[in-house]
GROMACS .gro file of C-alpha atoms in nm:
model
  350
    1UNK     CA    1  -4.618  -2.116   1.892
    2UNK     CA    2  -4.872  -2.160   1.613
    3UNK     CA    3  -5.220  -2.009   1.633
    4UNK     CA    4  -5.404  -2.279   1.436
    5UNK     CA    5  -5.741  -2.120   1.507
    6UNK     CA    6  -5.653  -1.779   1.361
    7UNK     CA    7  -5.948  -1.673   1.139
    8UNK     CA    8  -5.870  -1.596   0.777
    9UNK     CA    9  -6.006  -1.243   0.819
   10UNK     CA   10  -5.709  -1.167   1.050
   11UNK     CA   11  -5.446  -1.339   0.836
   12UNK     CA   12  -5.187  -1.089   0.706
   13UNK     CA   13  -4.889  -1.284   0.572
   14UNK     CA   14  -4.570  -1.087   0.505
   15UNK     CA   15  -4.392  -1.195   0.189
   16UNK     CA   16  -4.029  -1.298   0.227
   17UNK     CA   17  -3.950  -1.242  -0.140
   18UNK     CA   18  -3.667  -1.004  -0.223
   19UNK     CA   19  -3.744  -0.869  -0.566
   20UNK     CA   20  -3.675  -0.539  -0.744
   21UNK     CA   21  -3.906  -0.250  -0.660
   22UNK     CA   22  -3.957   0.040  -0.900
   23UNK     CA   23  -4.198   0.303  -0.771
   24UNK     CA   24  -4.354   0.507  -1.054
   25UNK     CA   25  -4.473   0.849  -0.940
   26UNK     CA   26  -4.619   0.965  -1.273
   27UNK     CA   27  -4.700   0.813  -1.610
   28UNK     CA   28  -4.397   0.792  -1.838
   29UNK     CA   29  -4.600   0.935  -2.127
   30UNK     CA   30  -4.921   1.142  -2.107
   31UNK     CA   31  -5.223   0.932  -2.010
   32UNK     CA   32  -5.602   0.951  -2.025
   33UNK     CA   33  -5.812   0.777  -1.761
   34UNK     CA   34  -6.088   0.651  -1.987
   35UNK     CA   35  -6.296   0.511  -1.699
   36UNK     CA   36  -6.346   0.731  -1.395
   37UNK     CA   37  -6.634   0.842  -1.172
   38UNK     CA   38  -6.661   1.214  -1.097
   39UNK     CA   39  -7.034   1.282  -1.068
   40UNK     CA   40  -7.298   1.225  -0.803
   41UNK     CA   41  -7.468   0.906  -0.917
   42UNK     CA   42  -7.268   0.668  -0.698
   43UNK     CA   43  -7.230   0.885  -0.389
   44UNK     CA   44  -7.412   0.803  -0.066
   45UNK     CA   45  -7.513   1.163   0.007
   46UNK     CA   46  -7.585   1.284  -0.345
   47UNK     CA   47  -7.288   1.519  -0.337
   48UNK     CA   48  -7.016   1.551  -0.597
   49UNK     CA   49  -6.763   1.269  -0.601
   50UNK     CA   50  -6.488   1.530  -0.642
   51UNK     CA   51  -6.535   1.831  -0.416
   52UNK     CA   52  -6.253   2.045  -0.559
   53UNK     CA   53  -6.211   2.027  -0.936
   54UNK     CA   54  -5.905   2.258  -0.956
   55UNK     CA   55  -5.733   2.034  -0.700
   56UNK     CA   56  -5.817   1.733  -0.918
   57UNK     CA   57  -5.659   1.904  -1.218
   58UNK     CA   58  -5.350   1.969  -1.006
   59UNK     CA   59  -5.336   1.596  -0.925
   60UNK     CA   60  -5.379   1.513  -1.293
   61UNK     CA   61  -5.087   1.738  -1.384
   62UNK     CA   62  -4.876   1.579  -1.111
   63UNK     CA   63  -4.952   1.230  -1.244
   64UNK     CA   64  -4.920   1.325  -1.615
   65UNK     CA   65  -5.290   1.265  -1.682
   66UNK     CA   66  -5.399   1.483  -1.972
   67UNK     CA   67  -5.766   1.390  -1.948
   68UNK     CA   68  -6.043   1.186  -1.788
   69UNK     CA   69  -6.365   1.027  -1.914
   70UNK     CA   70  -6.639   1.086  -1.657
   71UNK     CA   71  -6.893   0.802  -1.674
   72UNK     CA   72  -7.146   0.964  -1.439
   73UNK     CA   73  -7.339   1.197  -1.670
   74UNK     CA   74  -7.680   1.031  -1.644
   75UNK     CA   75  -7.937   1.243  -1.833
   76UNK     CA   76  -8.139   1.565  -1.815
   77UNK     CA   77  -8.035   1.814  -1.551
   78UNK     CA   78  -7.777   1.577  -1.406
   79UNK     CA   79  -7.604   1.548  -1.743
   80UNK     CA   80  -7.609   1.925  -1.791
   81UNK     CA   81  -7.457   1.988  -1.450
   82UNK     CA   82  -7.181   1.730  -1.501
   83UNK     CA   83  -7.092   1.884  -1.836
   84UNK     CA   84  -7.098   2.234  -1.690
   85UNK     CA   85  -6.878   2.135  -1.393
   86UNK     CA   86  -6.619   1.940  -1.592
   87UNK     CA   87  -6.626   1.954  -1.974
   88UNK     CA   88  -6.729   2.317  -2.021
   89UNK     CA   89  -6.529   2.458  -1.731
   90UNK     CA   90  -6.209   2.275  -1.826
   91UNK     CA   91  -6.205   2.211  -2.203
   92UNK     CA   92  -5.989   1.922  -2.316
   93UNK     CA   93  -5.947   1.777  -1.968
   94UNK     CA   94  -6.283   1.601  -1.923
   95UNK     CA   95  -6.540   1.422  -2.138
   96UNK     CA   96  -6.869   1.315  -1.982
   97UNK     CA   97  -7.067   1.008  -2.092
   98UNK     CA   98  -7.444   0.992  -2.044
   99UNK     CA   99  -7.676   0.710  -1.942
  100UNK     CA  100  -8.030   0.638  -2.056
  101UNK     CA  101  -8.326   0.581  -1.827
  102UNK     CA  102  -8.373   0.204  -1.821
  103UNK     CA  103  -8.692   0.233  -1.617
  104UNK     CA  104  -8.856   0.301  -1.955
  105UNK     CA  105  -8.811  -0.067  -2.039
  106UNK     CA  106  -9.122  -0.135  -1.835
  107UNK     CA  107  -9.343  -0.012  -2.121
  108UNK     CA  108  -9.364  -0.140  -2.482
  109UNK     CA  109  -9.174   0.057  -2.744
  110UNK     CA  110  -8.888   0.138  -2.509
  111UNK     CA  111  -8.616   0.098  -2.772
  112UNK     CA  112  -8.730   0.398  -2.974
  113UNK     CA  113  -8.781   0.608  -2.660
  114UNK     CA  114  -8.431   0.525  -2.535
  115UNK     CA  115  -8.290   0.611  -2.878
  116UNK     CA  116  -8.465   0.947  -2.861
  117UNK     CA  117  -8.324   1.013  -2.516
  118UNK     CA  118  -7.975   0.923  -2.640
  119UNK     CA  119  -8.006   1.172  -2.926
  120UNK     CA  120  -8.110   1.445  -2.683
  121UNK     CA  121  -7.820   1.362  -2.453
  122UNK     CA  122  -7.572   1.390  -2.740
  123UNK     CA  123  -7.727   1.718  -2.852
  124UNK     CA  124  -7.676   1.845  -2.497
  125UNK     CA  125  -7.308   1.750  -2.503
  126UNK     CA  126  -7.266   1.385  -2.402
  127UNK     CA  127  -6.941   1.240  -2.540
  128UNK     CA  128  -7.046   0.876  -2.511
  129UNK     CA  129  -7.295   0.633  -2.353
  130UNK     CA  130  -7.236   0.428  -2.040
  131UNK     CA  131  -7.434   0.102  -2.021
  132UNK     CA  132  -7.417  -0.063  -1.681
  133UNK     CA  133  -7.458  -0.423  -1.567
  134UNK     CA  134  -7.822  -0.373  -1.463
  135UNK     CA  135  -7.904  -0.448  -1.828
  136UNK     CA  136  -7.909  -0.826  -1.825
  137UNK     CA  137  -7.928  -0.855  -1.447
  138UNK     CA  138  -8.212  -0.632  -1.326
  139UNK     CA  139  -8.382  -0.434  -1.606
  140UNK     CA  140  -8.714  -0.599  -1.693
  141UNK     CA  141  -8.977  -0.537  -1.958
  142UNK     CA  142  -9.352  -0.502  -1.911
  143UNK     CA  143  -9.383  -0.883  -1.892
  144UNK     CA  144  -9.132  -0.899  -1.608
  145UNK     CA  145  -8.866  -1.062  -1.827
  146UNK     CA  146  -8.502  -0.958  -1.815
  147UNK     CA  147  -8.388  -0.734  -2.101
  148UNK     CA  148  -8.063  -0.860  -2.252
  149UNK     CA  149  -7.813  -0.669  -2.462
  150UNK     CA  150  -7.904  -0.869  -2.773
  151UNK     CA  151  -8.277  -0.796  -2.738
  152UNK     CA  152  -8.387  -0.675  -3.082
  153UNK     CA  153  -8.602  -0.410  -2.916
  154UNK     CA  154  -8.278  -0.231  -2.825
  155UNK     CA  155  -8.159  -0.212  -3.186
  156UNK     CA  156  -8.286   0.149  -3.227
  157UNK     CA  157  -8.070   0.256  -2.933
  158UNK     CA  158  -7.754   0.090  -3.063
  159UNK     CA  159  -7.822   0.234  -3.408
  160UNK     CA  160  -7.865   0.582  -3.260
  161UNK     CA  161  -7.526   0.547  -3.091
  162UNK     CA  162  -7.368   0.461  -3.426
  163UNK     CA  163  -7.537   0.754  -3.599
  164UNK     CA  164  -7.414   0.991  -3.327
  165UNK     CA  165  -7.057   0.871  -3.374
  166UNK     CA  166  -6.997   0.813  -3.003
  167UNK     CA  167  -6.870   0.503  -2.818
  168UNK     CA  168  -7.047   0.286  -2.563
  169UNK     CA  169  -6.864   0.206  -2.240
  170UNK     CA  170  -7.029  -0.131  -2.179
  171UNK     CA  171  -7.024  -0.312  -1.846
  172UNK     CA  172  -7.210  -0.640  -1.850
  173UNK     CA  173  -7.186  -0.918  -1.592
  174UNK     CA  174  -6.914  -0.896  -1.323
  175UNK     CA  175  -6.628  -1.121  -1.203
  176UNK     CA  176  -6.713  -1.484  -1.277
  177UNK     CA  177  -6.691  -1.569  -0.908
  178UNK     CA  178  -6.991  -1.345  -0.843
  179UNK     CA  179  -7.202  -1.595  -1.039
  180UNK     CA  180  -7.084  -1.891  -0.831
  181UNK     CA  181  -7.205  -1.998  -0.485
  182UNK     CA  182  -7.044  -1.793  -0.208
  183UNK     CA  183  -6.882  -2.093  -0.043
  184UNK     CA  184  -6.534  -2.209   0.057
  185UNK     CA  185  -6.435  -2.257  -0.308
  186UNK     CA  186  -6.520  -1.904  -0.420
  187UNK     CA  187  -6.207  -1.691  -0.476
  188UNK     CA  188  -6.402  -1.373  -0.399
  189UNK     CA  189  -6.566  -1.502  -0.082
  190UNK     CA  190  -6.442  -1.216   0.136
  191UNK     CA  191  -6.571  -0.955  -0.108
  192UNK     CA  192  -6.908  -1.127  -0.143
  193UNK     CA  193  -6.937  -1.148   0.234
  194UNK     CA  194  -6.889  -0.771   0.245
  195UNK     CA  195  -7.119  -0.710  -0.054
  196UNK     CA  196  -7.381  -0.986  -0.069
  197UNK     CA  197  -7.577  -0.778  -0.323
  198UNK     CA  198  -7.300  -0.860  -0.572
  199UNK     CA  199  -7.377  -1.232  -0.561
  200UNK     CA  200  -7.558  -1.323  -0.883
  201UNK     CA  201  -7.562  -1.700  -0.838
  202UNK     CA  202  -7.935  -1.726  -0.770
  203UNK     CA  203  -8.197  -1.855  -1.014
  204UNK     CA  204  -8.330  -1.504  -1.077
  205UNK     CA  205  -8.010  -1.419  -1.266
  206UNK     CA  206  -7.889  -1.553  -1.601
  207UNK     CA  207  -7.568  -1.757  -1.620
  208UNK     CA  208  -7.249  -1.559  -1.676
  209UNK     CA  209  -7.200  -1.721  -2.017
  210UNK     CA  210  -7.543  -1.603  -2.134
  211UNK     CA  211  -7.446  -1.243  -2.062
  212UNK     CA  212  -7.128  -1.285  -2.264
  213UNK     CA  213  -7.325  -1.436  -2.553
  214UNK     CA  214  -7.565  -1.142  -2.549
  215UNK     CA  215  -7.279  -0.892  -2.556
  216UNK     CA  216  -7.111  -1.062  -2.850
  217UNK     CA  217  -7.437  -1.091  -3.043
  218UNK     CA  218  -7.504  -0.719  -2.993
  219UNK     CA  219  -7.152  -0.626  -3.110
  220UNK     CA  220  -7.177  -0.853  -3.413
  221UNK     CA  221  -7.520  -0.723  -3.515
  222UNK     CA  222  -7.411  -0.356  -3.498
  223UNK     CA  223  -7.071  -0.329  -3.668
  224UNK     CA  224  -7.102   0.051  -3.699
  225UNK     CA  225  -7.147   0.090  -3.323
  226UNK     CA  226  -6.824   0.139  -3.127
  227UNK     CA  227  -6.823  -0.066  -2.808
  228UNK     CA  228  -6.566  -0.051  -2.527
  229UNK     CA  229  -6.596  -0.369  -2.324
  230UNK     CA  230  -6.488  -0.226  -1.990
  231UNK     CA  231  -6.311  -0.430  -1.724
  232UNK     CA  232  -6.095  -0.613  -1.981
  233UNK     CA  233  -6.380  -0.701  -2.211
  234UNK     CA  234  -6.606  -0.797  -1.918
  235UNK     CA  235  -6.429  -1.134  -1.881
  236UNK     CA  236  -6.074  -1.072  -1.753
  237UNK     CA  237  -6.046  -1.428  -1.621
  238UNK     CA  238  -6.056  -1.544  -1.984
  239UNK     CA  239  -5.842  -1.319  -2.202
  240UNK     CA  240  -5.887  -1.563  -2.487
  241UNK     CA  241  -6.247  -1.437  -2.507
  242UNK     CA  242  -6.142  -1.071  -2.529
  243UNK     CA  243  -5.874  -1.161  -2.781
  244UNK     CA  244  -6.120  -1.348  -2.999
  245UNK     CA  245  -6.365  -1.057  -2.999
  246UNK     CA  246  -6.087  -0.810  -3.077
  247UNK     CA  247  -5.982  -1.032  -3.368
  248UNK     CA  248  -6.336  -1.071  -3.499
  249UNK     CA  249  -6.498  -0.730  -3.448
  250UNK     CA  250  -6.319  -0.407  -3.547
  251UNK     CA  251  -6.581  -0.207  -3.355
  252UNK     CA  252  -6.482  -0.370  -3.025
  253UNK     CA  253  -6.232  -0.226  -2.777
  254UNK     CA  254  -6.151  -0.297  -2.412
  255UNK     CA  255  -6.028  -0.108  -2.109
  256UNK     CA  256  -5.836  -0.236  -1.806
  257UNK     CA  257  -6.036  -0.051  -1.539
  258UNK     CA  258  -6.067  -0.214  -1.195
  259UNK     CA  259  -5.915  -0.540  -1.313
  260UNK     CA  260  -5.548  -0.517  -1.217
  261UNK     CA  261  -5.607  -0.807  -0.979
  262UNK     CA  262  -5.706  -1.029  -1.270
  263UNK     CA  263  -5.470  -0.897  -1.536
  264UNK     CA  264  -5.168  -0.882  -1.308
  265UNK     CA  265  -5.186  -1.246  -1.208
  266UNK     CA  266  -5.159  -1.340  -1.577
  267UNK     CA  267  -4.907  -1.079  -1.692
  268UNK     CA  268  -4.771  -1.274  -1.989
  269UNK     CA  269  -5.117  -1.325  -2.138
  270UNK     CA  270  -5.212  -0.963  -2.069
  271UNK     CA  271  -4.895  -0.829  -2.227
  272UNK     CA  272  -4.938  -1.051  -2.531
  273UNK     CA  273  -5.294  -0.926  -2.578
  274UNK     CA  274  -5.185  -0.562  -2.562
  275UNK     CA  275  -4.896  -0.620  -2.801
  276UNK     CA  276  -5.132  -0.789  -3.047
  277UNK     CA  277  -5.398  -0.517  -3.022
  278UNK     CA  278  -5.215  -0.200  -2.910
  279UNK     CA  279  -5.471   0.022  -3.083
  280UNK     CA  280  -5.775  -0.131  -2.911
  281UNK     CA  281  -5.694  -0.123  -2.538
  282UNK     CA  282  -5.768   0.180  -2.317
  283UNK     CA  283  -5.617   0.275  -1.986
  284UNK     CA  284  -5.865   0.330  -1.702
  285UNK     CA  285  -5.895   0.288  -1.326
  286UNK     CA  286  -6.267   0.296  -1.230
  287UNK     CA  287  -6.166   0.502  -0.929
  288UNK     CA  288  -6.445   0.644  -0.710
  289UNK     CA  289  -6.300   0.911  -0.666
  290UNK     CA  290  -5.942   0.942  -0.799
  291UNK     CA  291  -5.659   0.860  -0.557
  292UNK     CA  292  -5.288   0.933  -0.612
  293UNK     CA  293  -5.147   0.604  -0.483
  294UNK     CA  294  -5.390   0.393  -0.686
  295UNK     CA  295  -5.260   0.558  -1.003
  296UNK     CA  296  -4.905   0.479  -0.900
  297UNK     CA  297  -4.992   0.111  -0.870
  298UNK     CA  298  -5.136   0.126  -1.221
  299UNK     CA  299  -4.828   0.299  -1.361
  300UNK     CA  300  -4.603   0.039  -1.197
  301UNK     CA  301  -4.815  -0.237  -1.350
  302UNK     CA  302  -4.802  -0.086  -1.696
  303UNK     CA  303  -4.440   0.030  -1.706
  304UNK     CA  304  -4.222  -0.204  -1.496
  305UNK     CA  305  -4.123  -0.571  -1.484
  306UNK     CA  306  -4.169  -0.579  -1.107
  307UNK     CA  307  -4.309  -0.899  -0.960
  308UNK     CA  308  -4.530  -0.990  -0.666
  309UNK     CA  309  -4.660  -0.649  -0.560
  310UNK     CA  310  -4.997  -0.545  -0.419
  311UNK     CA  311  -5.276  -0.465  -0.665
  312UNK     CA  312  -5.477  -0.268  -0.410
  313UNK     CA  313  -5.448  -0.037  -0.111
  314UNK     CA  314  -5.717  -0.237   0.068
  315UNK     CA  315  -5.629  -0.442   0.377
  316UNK     CA  316  -5.719  -0.718   0.325
  317UNK     CA  317  -5.734  -0.696  -0.057
  318UNK     CA  318  -6.097  -0.793  -0.111
  319UNK     CA  319  -6.049  -0.818  -0.489
  320UNK     CA  320  -5.822  -1.117  -0.433
  321UNK     CA  321  -5.556  -1.238  -0.187
  322UNK     CA  322  -5.278  -1.254  -0.441
  323UNK     CA  323  -5.013  -1.027  -0.581
  324UNK     CA  324  -4.952  -0.909  -0.937
  325UNK     CA  325  -4.660  -0.859  -1.172
  326UNK     CA  326  -4.591  -0.577  -1.416
  327UNK     CA  327  -4.618  -0.574  -1.794
  328UNK     CA  328  -4.313  -0.367  -1.883
  329UNK     CA  329  -4.480  -0.230  -2.197
  330UNK     CA  330  -4.267  -0.058  -2.461
  331UNK     CA  331  -4.314   0.315  -2.509
  332UNK     CA  332  -4.493   0.287  -2.843
  333UNK     CA  333  -4.759   0.061  -2.689
  334UNK     CA  334  -4.779   0.274  -2.376
  335UNK     CA  335  -4.854   0.582  -2.585
  336UNK     CA  336  -5.145   0.408  -2.753
  337UNK     CA  337  -5.293   0.243  -2.445
  338UNK     CA  338  -5.233   0.536  -2.212
  339UNK     CA  339  -5.387   0.803  -2.433
  340UNK     CA  340  -5.394   0.772  -2.813
  341UNK     CA  341  -5.672   0.513  -2.827
  342UNK     CA  342  -5.897   0.715  -2.598
  343UNK     CA  343  -5.833   1.033  -2.796
  344UNK     CA  344  -5.947   0.861  -3.116
  345UNK     CA  345  -6.273   0.743  -2.958
  346UNK     CA  346  -6.336   1.058  -2.752
  347UNK     CA  347  -6.202   1.345  -2.965
  348UNK     CA  348  -6.325   1.606  -2.718
  349UNK     CA  349  -6.016   1.525  -2.512
  350UNK     CA  350  -5.789   1.595  -2.809
   0.00000   0.00000   0.00000
């Protein structure tokens, strides 16, 4: 009997494929998670994302993670408390990135003020700068106009980053589907139904391509500023874009955080990109907070040739109803992507 009226939300097909399975309990070589959330910024109750830091270090040792980059530093007291809790208490295991206060964009002269705040953050111990997607999507100047990454008023900030010798972890835009109508043709429809605030298809938001243009213009105009385009260069659906930027701009790097769903459905293109630029790709998960089984999915993706396995623990997988295949990276590339590249950009972890 066929239930033709079964709603998609209840559909849970069981694959009939019989393919090799290689579970990977720990990274084959030491790894650094260059994109993780450990602070309080993204928590609902304002508490610490990780309640027990020694237990986290025990998990890291179990998984062969030598270090983590905490992207939740913020600024002021929040930055100081993140550094005290992680970097200072456990030297070599954590490096905290700061933010700057984008509310200052509402007054003229904000570029210089943000640059000054960045310098203070670095003096207080920040190991890098996190720039989130609200720049380009929500941050507005005193005229009510969106501030884009290539706005010349931000040049003092990007220059201050270069002078400080720290990297930017840059997240602009979001999956391309978030900029399309949330209709029957949208491949992220289930996720957008759960998070309608992630739909940027309205007229108040710029087109996805404009955000990519602004990012490239900023990178090109500031060759001394090290930029990590997180989430596979911010356009994982188009690895040709990331590859072109990696070819053109020596100051540009990418991480793989939170994009296994995209990278794993194009494993040949992903592997080719990493083999062509093994010194410019960073391992990361974007976990909030860290979870053992999520790391094991990542290790399987990086290290094995397995096919058609789940990219997520979610049921249903809101990041996409498809499976992924592994990259089977050689050890020399694994060493660079897993840790060496992060250690060069964030020497505190070395």
